[in-house]
Coordinates of C-alpha atoms and ligand atoms in Angstrom, one line a residue:
M29 CA 90.7 82.8 211.2
I30 CA 88.8 85.8 210.1
V31 CA 89.0 87.3 213.6
G32 CA 92.7 86.7 213.5
L33 CA 93.0 88.6 210.2
G34 CA 90.9 91.4 211.7
V35 CA 93.3 91.7 214.6
V36 CA 96.3 91.7 212.2
G37 CA 94.5 94.4 210.2
I38 CA 93.8 96.6 213.2
A39 CA 97.3 96.2 214.4
A40 CA 98.6 97.1 210.9
A41 CA 96.4 100.2 210.7
G42 CA 97.5 101.1 214.2
A43 CA 101.1 100.7 213.2
A44 CA 100.5 102.8 210.1
L45 CA 98.9 105.5 212.2
A46 CA 101.6 105.4 214.7
A47 CA 104.2 105.8 211.9
A48 CA 102.1 108.6 210.4
W49 CA 101.7 110.7 213.5
R50 CA 104.8 112.6 214.5
S51 CA 104.8 115.0 217.3
E52 CA 106.1 118.6 217.3
I53 CA 109.6 119.2 218.6
A54 CA 109.6 122.3 220.8
P55 CA 111.0 125.5 219.4
V56 CA 114.3 126.8 220.9
P57 CA 115.7 130.3 221.0
P58 CA 118.0 130.7 217.9
P59 CA 121.5 129.6 219.0
A60 CA 124.2 132.2 218.8
P61 CA 126.4 131.6 215.7
A62 CA 129.5 132.2 217.8
S63 CA 128.6 129.3 220.1
F64 CA 129.7 126.8 217.4
D65 CA 133.3 125.5 217.2
P66 CA 134.7 127.0 213.9
A67 CA 136.3 123.7 213.0
L68 CA 132.9 122.0 213.3
V69 CA 131.4 124.7 211.1
R70 CA 134.0 124.2 208.4
R71 CA 133.4 120.5 208.5
G72 CA 129.7 121.2 208.1
A73 CA 130.4 123.4 205.1
D74 CA 132.2 120.5 203.3
L75 CA 129.3 118.1 204.1
A76 CA 126.8 120.6 202.8
L77 CA 128.7 120.8 199.6
I78 CA 128.7 117.0 199.2
G79 CA 125.0 117.1 199.9
D80 CA 124.3 119.8 197.4
C81 CA 122.2 121.7 200.0
R82 CA 122.9 125.1 198.4
T83 CA 122.1 123.9 194.9
C84 CA 118.5 123.0 195.9
H85 CA 117.9 125.6 198.6
T86 CA 118.9 128.7 196.6
A87 CA 116.6 130.3 194.0
P88 CA 118.1 131.9 190.9
N89 CA 119.7 135.2 192.0
G90 CA 118.4 134.5 195.5
A91 CA 120.3 134.5 198.8
A92 CA 122.2 131.3 199.6
F93 CA 120.0 128.7 201.4
A94 CA 116.9 131.0 201.5
G95 CA 115.0 128.5 199.4
G96 CA 112.4 129.1 196.7
L97 CA 113.9 127.1 193.8
P98 CA 111.2 125.4 191.9
L99 CA 111.8 121.6 191.6
P100 CA 109.6 120.1 188.8
T101 CA 108.6 116.5 189.6
P102 CA 106.3 114.2 187.6
F103 CA 103.7 115.0 190.2
G104 CA 103.9 118.8 190.3
T105 CA 106.2 121.6 191.3
L106 CA 107.8 121.7 194.7
Y107 CA 109.7 124.7 196.1
S108 CA 112.7 124.3 198.4
T109 CA 112.4 125.8 201.8
N110 CA 114.4 128.5 203.6
I111 CA 117.1 126.7 205.7
T112 CA 118.8 129.8 206.9
P113 CA 118.5 130.4 210.7
D114 CA 115.7 133.0 210.3
P115 CA 113.4 132.4 213.2
E116 CA 110.1 133.1 211.3
T117 CA 110.7 131.9 207.7
G118 CA 113.7 129.6 208.2
I119 CA 114.9 127.1 210.7
G120 CA 116.1 129.5 213.4
R121 CA 114.0 127.9 216.1
W122 CA 114.9 124.3 215.2
S123 CA 116.9 122.3 217.8
Q124 CA 119.6 119.9 216.6
A125 CA 117.1 117.1 217.3
A126 CA 114.5 118.7 214.9
F127 CA 117.2 119.3 212.3
A128 CA 118.4 115.6 212.6
R129 CA 114.8 114.3 212.3
A130 CA 114.2 116.4 209.1
L131 CA 117.4 115.1 207.5
R132 CA 117.0 111.5 208.4
D133 CA 113.2 110.9 208.7
G134 CA 111.8 113.7 206.4
V135 CA 109.7 115.2 209.2
D136 CA 109.7 119.0 209.9
R137 CA 110.0 120.5 213.4
E138 CA 106.2 120.7 213.7
G139 CA 105.8 117.0 212.9
R140 CA 104.7 117.3 209.2
H141 CA 106.0 114.8 206.7
L142 CA 108.3 116.3 204.0
Y143 CA 108.2 115.4 200.3
P144 CA 111.0 113.0 199.2
A145 CA 112.2 115.5 196.5
F146 CA 114.3 116.4 199.6
P147 CA 116.5 113.3 199.4
Y148 CA 116.2 112.2 203.0
D149 CA 116.0 108.6 201.8
H150 CA 119.8 109.1 201.3
Y151 CA 120.5 111.6 204.0
S152 CA 119.1 109.0 206.5
A153 CA 122.5 107.4 206.5
T154 CA 124.2 110.6 208.0
T155 CA 126.0 109.9 211.2
D156 CA 125.3 111.9 214.4
D157 CA 128.7 113.6 214.1
D158 CA 128.0 114.7 210.6
V159 CA 124.5 116.0 211.6
R160 CA 126.1 118.0 214.4
A161 CA 128.6 119.6 211.9
L162 CA 125.8 120.4 209.4
Y163 CA 123.7 121.9 212.1
A164 CA 126.6 124.1 213.3
F165 CA 127.1 125.2 209.7
F166 CA 123.5 126.1 209.0
M167 CA 122.9 127.8 212.3
S168 CA 125.9 130.1 211.7
R169 CA 124.8 131.3 208.2
P170 CA 123.3 134.8 207.8
A171 CA 119.5 134.6 208.6
V172 CA 117.5 135.6 205.6
S173 CA 113.8 136.4 205.8
A174 CA 112.1 134.6 202.8
P175 CA 108.9 132.6 202.9
P176 CA 109.0 129.8 200.4
P177 CA 106.3 129.9 197.7
P178 CA 103.5 127.3 198.1
N179 CA 103.9 124.0 196.4
E180 CA 101.9 123.3 193.2
L181 CA 100.6 119.8 193.7
P182 CA 97.3 118.1 192.8
F183 CA 95.0 116.8 195.5
P184 CA 95.5 114.4 197.4
L185 CA 99.2 114.9 197.3
T186 CA 98.7 118.2 199.1
I187 CA 97.8 116.1 202.2
R188 CA 101.2 115.4 203.8
L189 CA 99.8 112.4 205.7
T190 CA 99.8 110.5 202.4
L191 CA 103.6 110.7 202.7
A192 CA 103.5 108.4 205.7
G193 CA 102.2 105.7 203.5
W194 CA 105.0 106.4 201.0
K195 CA 107.6 106.2 203.7
L196 CA 106.1 102.9 205.1
L197 CA 106.5 101.4 201.6
F198 CA 109.8 102.8 200.5
L199 CA 111.8 104.5 203.2
R200 CA 114.4 101.9 204.4
P201 CA 117.6 102.4 206.3
K202 CA 120.6 102.1 204.0
N203 CA 122.4 98.9 204.6
L204 CA 126.0 100.1 205.2
A205 CA 127.3 97.1 207.1
P206 CA 131.1 96.9 207.0
D207 CA 132.6 94.8 204.3
P208 CA 135.8 93.1 205.6
A209 CA 137.2 92.7 202.1
K210 CA 137.2 96.5 201.6
D211 CA 139.5 99.2 202.9
E212 CA 138.7 102.3 204.9
V213 CA 138.7 104.6 201.9
W214 CA 136.1 102.5 200.2
H215 CA 133.9 102.5 203.3
R216 CA 134.1 106.3 203.4
G217 CA 133.2 106.5 199.7
R218 CA 130.2 104.3 200.1
Y219 CA 129.0 106.4 203.0
L220 CA 129.2 109.6 201.0
V221 CA 127.9 108.2 197.7
E222 CA 124.9 106.4 199.3
G223 CA 124.3 109.0 201.9
L224 CA 124.9 112.8 201.6
G225 CA 126.1 112.6 198.0
H226 CA 122.6 111.1 197.0
C227 CA 124.0 110.1 193.6
G228 CA 121.3 107.5 193.2
A229 CA 118.6 110.2 193.5
C230 CA 119.3 110.9 189.8
H231 CA 121.3 107.9 188.6
S232 CA 118.8 105.2 189.7
P233 CA 115.5 104.5 188.0
R234 CA 112.3 105.3 190.0
N235 CA 108.9 103.5 190.2
L236 CA 105.5 105.0 189.4
L237 CA 105.3 106.4 192.9
G238 CA 108.6 108.2 192.5
A239 CA 110.7 105.9 194.8
E240 CA 114.1 104.6 193.7
I241 CA 114.1 101.0 192.6
T242 CA 116.8 99.7 194.9
S243 CA 117.2 96.5 193.1
R244 CA 118.2 98.5 190.0
A245 CA 120.5 101.0 191.7
Y246 CA 122.6 103.1 189.4
Q247 CA 121.1 101.6 186.2
G248 CA 120.3 105.1 185.0
G249 CA 117.6 107.6 185.8
E250 CA 116.1 111.0 184.9
A251 CA 116.7 114.5 186.3
E252 CA 115.0 117.6 185.1
G253 CA 114.7 116.5 181.5
W254 CA 118.2 115.1 181.4
R255 CA 119.2 111.4 181.4
A256 CA 121.5 110.6 184.4
Y257 CA 123.5 107.8 182.8
A258 CA 124.0 104.4 184.3
L259 CA 127.0 104.2 186.5
G260 CA 129.0 101.1 187.4
A261 CA 128.4 97.7 185.7
A262 CA 125.5 99.0 183.7
S263 CA 127.4 102.0 182.3
R264 CA 127.2 102.6 178.6
S265 CA 130.3 104.8 178.4
P266 CA 132.3 103.9 175.3
V267 CA 135.4 104.0 177.4
P268 CA 135.1 102.1 180.7
W269 CA 135.3 104.4 183.8
D270 CA 138.1 103.7 186.2
E271 CA 138.9 105.2 189.6
A272 CA 141.3 107.8 188.3
A273 CA 138.9 109.0 185.6
L274 CA 136.0 109.2 188.1
M275 CA 138.3 111.2 190.4
Q276 CA 139.2 113.7 187.7
Y277 CA 135.6 114.0 186.4
L278 CA 134.0 114.5 189.8
R279 CA 136.7 116.9 190.9
D280 CA 137.5 118.9 187.7
G281 CA 134.1 118.5 185.9
F282 CA 135.6 116.9 182.8
H283 CA 137.8 114.1 181.6
P284 CA 139.6 113.9 178.2
L285 CA 138.0 110.6 177.4
H286 CA 134.6 111.4 178.8
G287 CA 133.9 115.0 178.2
V288 CA 132.3 117.7 180.4
A289 CA 129.7 117.4 183.2
R290 CA 126.6 119.3 182.1
G291 CA 122.9 119.8 183.0
P292 CA 122.0 118.8 186.6
M293 CA 125.5 117.2 186.9
A294 CA 127.2 120.5 186.5
P295 CA 126.4 121.9 190.0
V296 CA 127.3 118.5 191.6
V297 CA 130.9 118.7 190.3
E298 CA 131.1 122.4 191.1
N299 CA 130.3 121.6 194.7
L300 CA 132.8 118.6 194.7
A301 CA 135.5 120.9 193.4
E302 CA 135.5 122.7 196.8
V303 CA 135.6 119.7 199.2
P304 CA 138.8 118.0 200.5
R305 CA 140.4 115.8 197.8
E306 CA 140.3 112.7 200.0
E307 CA 136.5 112.8 200.1
V308 CA 136.2 112.8 196.3
A309 CA 138.9 110.2 196.0
A310 CA 136.9 108.0 198.4
M311 CA 133.8 108.4 196.3
A312 CA 135.7 107.5 193.2
R313 CA 137.1 104.3 194.8
Y314 CA 133.6 103.2 195.8
L315 CA 132.1 104.0 192.4
A316 CA 134.9 102.2 190.6
S317 CA 134.1 99.1 192.7
L318 CA 130.6 99.0 191.3
G319 CA 132.1 97.7 188.0
A320 CA 132.6 99.4 184.7
G321 CA 130.9 99.4 181.3
P322 CA 130.6 99.1 178.4
R323 CA 127.6 97.0 178.6
G324 CA 125.0 96.3 175.9
E325 CA 125.3 96.2 172.1
A326 CA 125.2 100.0 171.7
A327 CA 128.6 100.7 173.1
A328 CA 130.9 102.1 170.4
T329 CA 134.5 101.0 169.9
P330 CA 136.5 103.8 171.5
S331 CA 138.6 105.7 169.1
L332 CA 140.0 109.2 169.6
V333 CA 140.1 109.6 165.8
P334 CA 136.7 109.0 164.3
A335 CA 137.0 106.3 161.6
S336 CA 135.0 108.3 159.1
A337 CA 135.8 111.5 157.4
P338 CA 133.2 114.3 157.6
G339 CA 130.5 113.8 155.0
Q340 CA 131.1 110.1 154.7
A341 CA 129.0 108.1 157.1
P342 CA 130.4 104.7 157.8
Q343 CA 128.2 101.8 156.6
A344 CA 127.4 100.3 160.0
A345 CA 126.0 96.8 159.6
G346 CA 122.3 96.7 159.5
A347 CA 121.8 100.4 159.7
Q348 CA 122.4 101.7 156.2
A349 CA 118.9 102.4 155.3
A350 CA 116.6 105.4 155.7
I351 CA 118.9 108.0 157.1
P352 CA 118.8 111.2 155.0
A353 CA 122.1 112.5 153.9
A354 CA 121.1 115.8 155.6
G355 CA 122.4 114.6 159.0
T356 CA 125.8 113.8 157.6
D357 CA 126.1 117.2 156.0
L358 CA 124.9 118.9 159.1
Y359 CA 127.5 117.2 161.2
A360 CA 130.2 118.2 158.8
A361 CA 129.0 121.8 158.7
A362 CA 128.1 122.5 162.3
C363 CA 130.0 120.1 164.5
T364 CA 133.3 118.9 163.2
A365 CA 135.2 122.1 163.5
C366 CA 135.0 121.7 167.3
H367 CA 134.5 118.0 167.7
E368 CA 137.2 116.9 165.3
G369 CA 139.4 119.9 165.8
G370 CA 141.9 118.3 168.1
R371 CA 141.5 120.9 170.9
P372 CA 141.3 119.0 174.2
P373 CA 138.3 119.4 176.6
P374 CA 137.0 121.2 178.5
F375 CA 137.3 124.0 175.9
G376 CA 137.4 121.8 172.9
G377 CA 134.7 119.2 172.1
I378 CA 135.7 115.5 172.5
S379 CA 135.4 113.1 169.6
L380 CA 131.7 112.1 169.7
A381 CA 132.8 108.5 169.5
L382 CA 133.7 108.9 173.2
S383 CA 130.4 110.4 174.3
T384 CA 127.9 108.5 176.5
A385 CA 125.3 111.0 175.0
I386 CA 125.5 108.9 171.8
S387 CA 126.1 105.4 173.2
D388 CA 123.3 105.7 175.8
E389 CA 119.9 104.1 175.4
S390 CA 118.3 107.5 175.6
P391 CA 118.8 110.3 173.0
R392 CA 117.7 112.9 175.4
N393 CA 121.0 114.4 176.4
L394 CA 122.2 114.6 172.8
V395 CA 119.0 116.4 171.8
N396 CA 119.3 118.8 174.7
L397 CA 122.9 119.6 173.7
I398 CA 122.0 120.1 170.1
L399 CA 119.1 122.4 170.9
E400 CA 120.6 124.3 173.8
G401 CA 124.4 123.9 173.5
L402 CA 126.5 124.7 176.5
P403 CA 125.3 128.1 177.7
V404 CA 127.8 130.2 179.6
R405 CA 127.4 129.7 183.3
G406 CA 129.1 131.9 185.8
G407 CA 132.1 134.2 185.2
T408 CA 135.1 132.0 184.8
A409 CA 136.4 130.4 181.6
Q410 CA 133.9 127.7 180.6
P411 CA 133.5 125.4 177.7
I412 CA 131.0 126.9 175.3
M413 CA 129.0 125.2 172.6
P414 CA 126.4 127.1 170.5
G415 CA 122.8 125.8 170.7
F416 CA 121.2 125.0 167.3
G417 CA 117.6 125.0 168.5
A418 CA 116.8 128.2 166.6
V419 CA 118.4 127.2 163.3
L420 CA 117.5 123.5 162.9
T421 CA 114.0 122.1 162.3
D422 CA 112.9 119.0 164.3
A423 CA 113.5 116.9 161.2
Q424 CA 117.0 118.2 160.9
V425 CA 117.8 117.5 164.5
A426 CA 116.4 114.0 164.1
S427 CA 118.5 113.4 161.0
L428 CA 121.6 114.7 162.7
A429 CA 121.1 112.7 165.8
A430 CA 120.3 109.5 163.8
D431 CA 123.5 110.0 161.8
L432 CA 125.6 110.5 164.9
R433 CA 124.1 107.4 166.5
R434 CA 124.8 105.3 163.4
R435 CA 128.3 106.8 162.9
F436 CA 129.5 106.6 166.6
G437 CA 126.9 104.7 168.6
G438 CA 127.3 101.2 167.2
G439 CA 124.4 101.0 164.8
L440 CA 121.2 100.6 166.8
P441 CA 118.8 103.5 166.0
W442 CA 116.9 105.2 168.8
P443 CA 113.2 104.3 168.6
D444 CA 112.1 107.3 170.7
L445 CA 114.1 110.0 169.0
D446 CA 111.1 112.1 167.7
S447 CA 109.4 112.2 171.1
A448 CA 112.6 113.1 172.8
I449 CA 113.0 116.1 170.4
R450 CA 109.3 117.1 171.0
E451 CA 109.8 116.9 174.8
A452 CA 113.1 118.8 174.8
R453 CA 111.6 121.6 172.7
A454 CA 108.5 121.8 174.9
A455 CA 110.7 121.9 178.1
R456 CA 112.7 124.8 176.6
R457 CA 109.7 126.7 175.5
L458 CA 108.2 126.4 178.9
A459 CA 111.4 127.3 180.6
A460 CA 110.8 130.7 182.1
R461 CA 113.7 130.2 184.3
P462 CA 117.2 131.5 183.3
A463 CA 119.8 129.0 182.1
A464 CA 121.5 128.8 185.4
A465 CA 118.3 127.5 187.0
M466 CA 117.7 125.0 184.3
T467 CA 120.9 123.3 185.4
R468 CA 120.2 124.1 189.0
Ligands
HEC137 C1 117.2 117.8 195.5 C2 116.9 119.0 196.2 C3 117.3 119.1 197.6 C4 118.5 118.9 198.2 C5 119.8 118.5 197.5 C6 118.4 119.3 199.6 N1 117.1 119.6 199.9 FE1 116.4 120.2 201.7 N2 114.6 120.2 200.9 C7 114.2 120.2 199.6 C8 112.8 120.4 199.4 C9 112.0 120.4 198.1 C10 112.3 120.6 200.7 C11 110.8 120.9 201.1 C12 110.1 119.6 201.2 C13 108.6 119.8 201.5 O1 108.1 120.9 201.3 O2 108.0 118.8 202.0 C14 113.4 120.5 201.6 C15 113.3 120.7 203.0 C16 114.4 120.7 203.9 C17 114.3 120.9 205.3 C18 113.0 121.1 206.1 C19 112.8 122.6 206.2 C20 111.4 123.1 206.6 O3 111.3 124.3 206.8 O4 110.5 122.3 206.7 C21 115.6 120.9 205.8 C22 116.0 121.1 207.2 C23 116.4 120.7 204.7 N3 115.7 120.6 203.5 C24 117.8 120.6 204.8 C25 118.7 120.2 203.8 C26 120.1 120.0 203.9 C27 120.8 120.2 205.2 C28 120.5 119.6 202.7 C29 121.9 119.2 202.3 C30 122.5 118.1 203.1 C31 119.4 119.6 201.8 N4 118.3 120.0 202.4 C32 119.5 119.3 200.5 C33 115.1 119.9 198.6 C34 116.4 119.6 198.7
HEC138 C1 132.1 126.1 169.0 C2 132.5 124.7 169.2 C3 131.4 123.7 169.2 C4 130.6 123.4 168.2 C5 130.3 124.1 166.9 C6 129.8 122.2 168.6 N1 130.3 121.8 169.8 FE1 129.6 120.2 170.9 N2 130.8 120.7 172.4 C7 131.7 121.7 172.4 C8 132.4 121.7 173.7 C9 133.5 122.7 174.1 C10 131.9 120.7 174.4 C11 132.3 120.3 175.9 C12 133.4 119.3 175.9 C13 132.8 117.9 175.6 O1 132.2 117.4 176.5 O2 133.0 117.4 174.5 C14 130.9 120.0 173.6 C15 130.1 118.9 174.0 C16 129.3 118.2 173.2 C17 128.7 116.9 173.5 C18 128.9 116.2 174.8 C19 130.1 115.3 174.7 C20 130.3 114.5 176.0 O3 129.7 113.5 176.2 O4 131.0 115.1 176.8 C21 127.9 116.5 172.4 C22 127.1 115.3 172.3 C23 128.1 117.6 171.4 N3 128.9 118.6 171.9 C24 127.5 117.5 170.2 C25 127.6 118.5 169.2 C26 127.0 118.5 167.9 C27 126.0 117.4 167.5 C28 127.3 119.6 167.3 C29 126.9 120.1 165.9 C30 125.5 120.3 165.8 C31 128.3 120.3 168.1 N4 128.4 119.6 169.3 C32 128.9 121.6 167.8 C33 131.9 122.6 171.4 C34 131.2 122.6 170.2
HEC139 C1 120.7 116.2 190.2 C2 120.9 115.0 189.5 C3 122.3 114.3 189.7 C4 123.0 114.0 190.8 C5 122.6 114.3 192.3 C6 124.2 113.3 190.4 N1 124.2 113.2 189.0 FE1 125.8 112.4 188.0 N2 124.9 112.9 186.2 C7 123.6 113.5 186.1 C8 123.3 113.8 184.8 C9 122.0 114.4 184.2 C10 124.4 113.3 184.0 C11 124.5 113.4 182.5 C12 124.9 114.7 182.0 C13 126.3 114.8 181.6 O1 126.7 114.0 180.7 O2 127.1 115.6 182.1 C14 125.4 112.8 185.0 C15 126.6 112.2 184.6 C16 127.4 111.6 185.5 C17 128.6 110.9 185.2 C18 129.1 110.6 183.7 C19 128.7 109.3 183.2 C20 129.1 109.0 181.8 O3 129.1 107.9 181.4 O4 129.4 110.0 181.1 C21 129.2 110.4 186.3 C22 130.4 109.6 186.5 C23 128.3 110.8 187.4 N3 127.3 111.6 186.9 C24 128.6 110.6 188.7 C25 127.8 111.1 189.8 C26 128.1 110.9 191.2 C27 129.3 110.1 191.7 C28 127.1 111.5 191.9 C29 127.0 111.7 193.4 C30 128.1 112.4 194.0 C31 126.2 112.1 190.9 N4 126.6 111.8 189.7 C32 125.1 112.8 191.3 C33 122.8 113.9 187.2 C34 123.1 113.8 188.5

C-alpha cells in the first residue's frame, strides 16, 4: 500500500517535472514582412484588437507593441514585453510555433513559463488559423528596440518554475464543444468572448492564487482598482442588458440606458470599435445568452426620471437613519445639472438610477468617478465629468455616495464604503502614471 502510494507520488512528481520543463524552440531568421499575405495581416490586425494586445503591450507615449506598460497585480508589478519583430529585444527570432506556444501555453521561445497576467488561459482557445493571422500581423509591424523593464515581484514568485505548479492547478483547455441548440453566430461569439476577448479576465472573480474561479464565471471581478461588474445572469444593472444594448455598448462605448464605458473597460470598447461589426454582434449574442439581471435586492427600479427632486431624498424603507443631509445637498449642487439635465449620453450624464455604479455590490466605481471624474482621453470629442477629489473630504464623499445609494440603489447601504474611499484615494496619490495609463 505504502509502496503503491510512493510509486504514485514519484509518478506525480515526474509528471509535474515533465510539465514544468519546456525546451527551447530554435531561433529563426526574422521573416520578411512582405512574405505575409496582406489579407492575412489584416485579419490578424482585427484579432489583435479583439485580444487587446496593443492595450497591454504599449507603454504610455511608447511605440505600439514595444511593451513596458506596468501591470499592477496583487502580487507585484509586471511589465509587458516587446512583441515587435525586433530580433534582440522583441520576438523577431520567434518561429510561428514559438509564438503559438506563448499564446496558448504561456511559455516563451526559450522555454520559460510566462506569468498569467498575460491572459493565455483565454488565448489557449485560439485556433491555428487565427494564430497564423496574428503571427503574420505581428511579424509585419515595425521593429522597435526596447528592452522591457524587469518585473517587481517578491521571492519566490521571481522563480518562473513556480508557474508550472500554477498551470498544473489552473490551466485547463476551454470547453468549447459545439452546442447543437445554438447558431453559428453564437458559436463565433463564444469563441471570441471566452478566447481572444478574455472578458472573464476582468469580469470573473479570482482565487487567492490569482486564478479565475471558473464555477463563478462572469460573477464580477476586479481590474486595476475598478470593479468589473457581473455580466449575464448575475448582472446588477438596473436595466437588464439585451443583445442590442450589448452590441451598442461594446461597439460605441455607451448606451442611453447604461452610460459610458470607463476605466479599464474604455480601451476594450475603443478596440472593438475598429473590428468588423459581425464580430462584435457575435459577442453580443453570446453574452446575451448568459442571461440578464437584475439580480439581488439592490437593483433599483429603472426610471429615466428620478422619483425625487434634488434636495429631497426619498425615504427608502429601512434606510432613513444616519445619512447626513450633506450628501443630499452635495448631489443637488454638484451633480444634478449634468445627471438630471436631460442631455443624452455620451456627452450628458445618465440618470444615476440607471447606473450599475450605484446598484452594484461594490461602491468602488462610484467612488473612483466622484474622485477622478472622466478625464479627457485622446483628441476626439469625449464625455467629460469633473473630478471632485480635490474639493470634497472623505466624509463628504461618503455622505454623497451613501445618499446616492439610498436614493437610487434600492436601500441597502454599502458596508465597505469608507475603505473603498481610502483605497481609491491611495491609488490616486500613488498613481505616478498619466491618466491614459491608469485606464490602460
Ligand atoms: C492583460 C495584459 C496583456 C494582454 C491583453 C496581452 N498581453 Fe502579451 N503579455 C503580457 C505580459 C505581462 C507579458 C509578460 C509575461 C511575463 O513576463 O511572464 C506578456 C507576454 C507576451 C508574449 C511573450 C513575449 C516574450 O518576449 O516573452 C507574447 C508573444 C505576447 N505577450 C503576445 C500577446 C498577444 C499576441 C496579445 C494579444 C492577442 C497579448 N500578448 C495580449 C500582458 C498582456
Ligand atoms: C459637467 C457634467 C457632469 C457633472 C457636474 C457630473 N457628472 Fe457624472 N457624468 C457626466 C458624464 C458626461 C458622464 C458619462 C455618461 C454616463 O455614463 O452617465 C458621467 C458619468 C457618471 C457616472 C457613471 C454612470 C454610468 O453608470 O454610466 C456616475 C456614477 C456619475 N457620473 C456620478 C456623478 C456624481 C456623483 C456627480 C456629482 C458629484 C457627477 N457625476 C457630476 C457628467 C457630469
Ligand atoms: C481590463 C479589464 C476588462 C476587460 C478585459 C473587459 N472588461 Fe468589461 N468592464 C470592465 C470594467 C472595469 C467595467 C466597469 C467600468 C464601467 O462601468 O465602464 C466593465 C464594464 C462592462 C460592461 C457594463 C456592465 C454594466 O452593468 O454596466 C459590459 C457589458 C462589459 N464590461 C462587457 C465586457 C466584454 C464583453 C468584454 C470582453 C470583450 C469585457 N467587458 C472585457 C473591465 C473589463
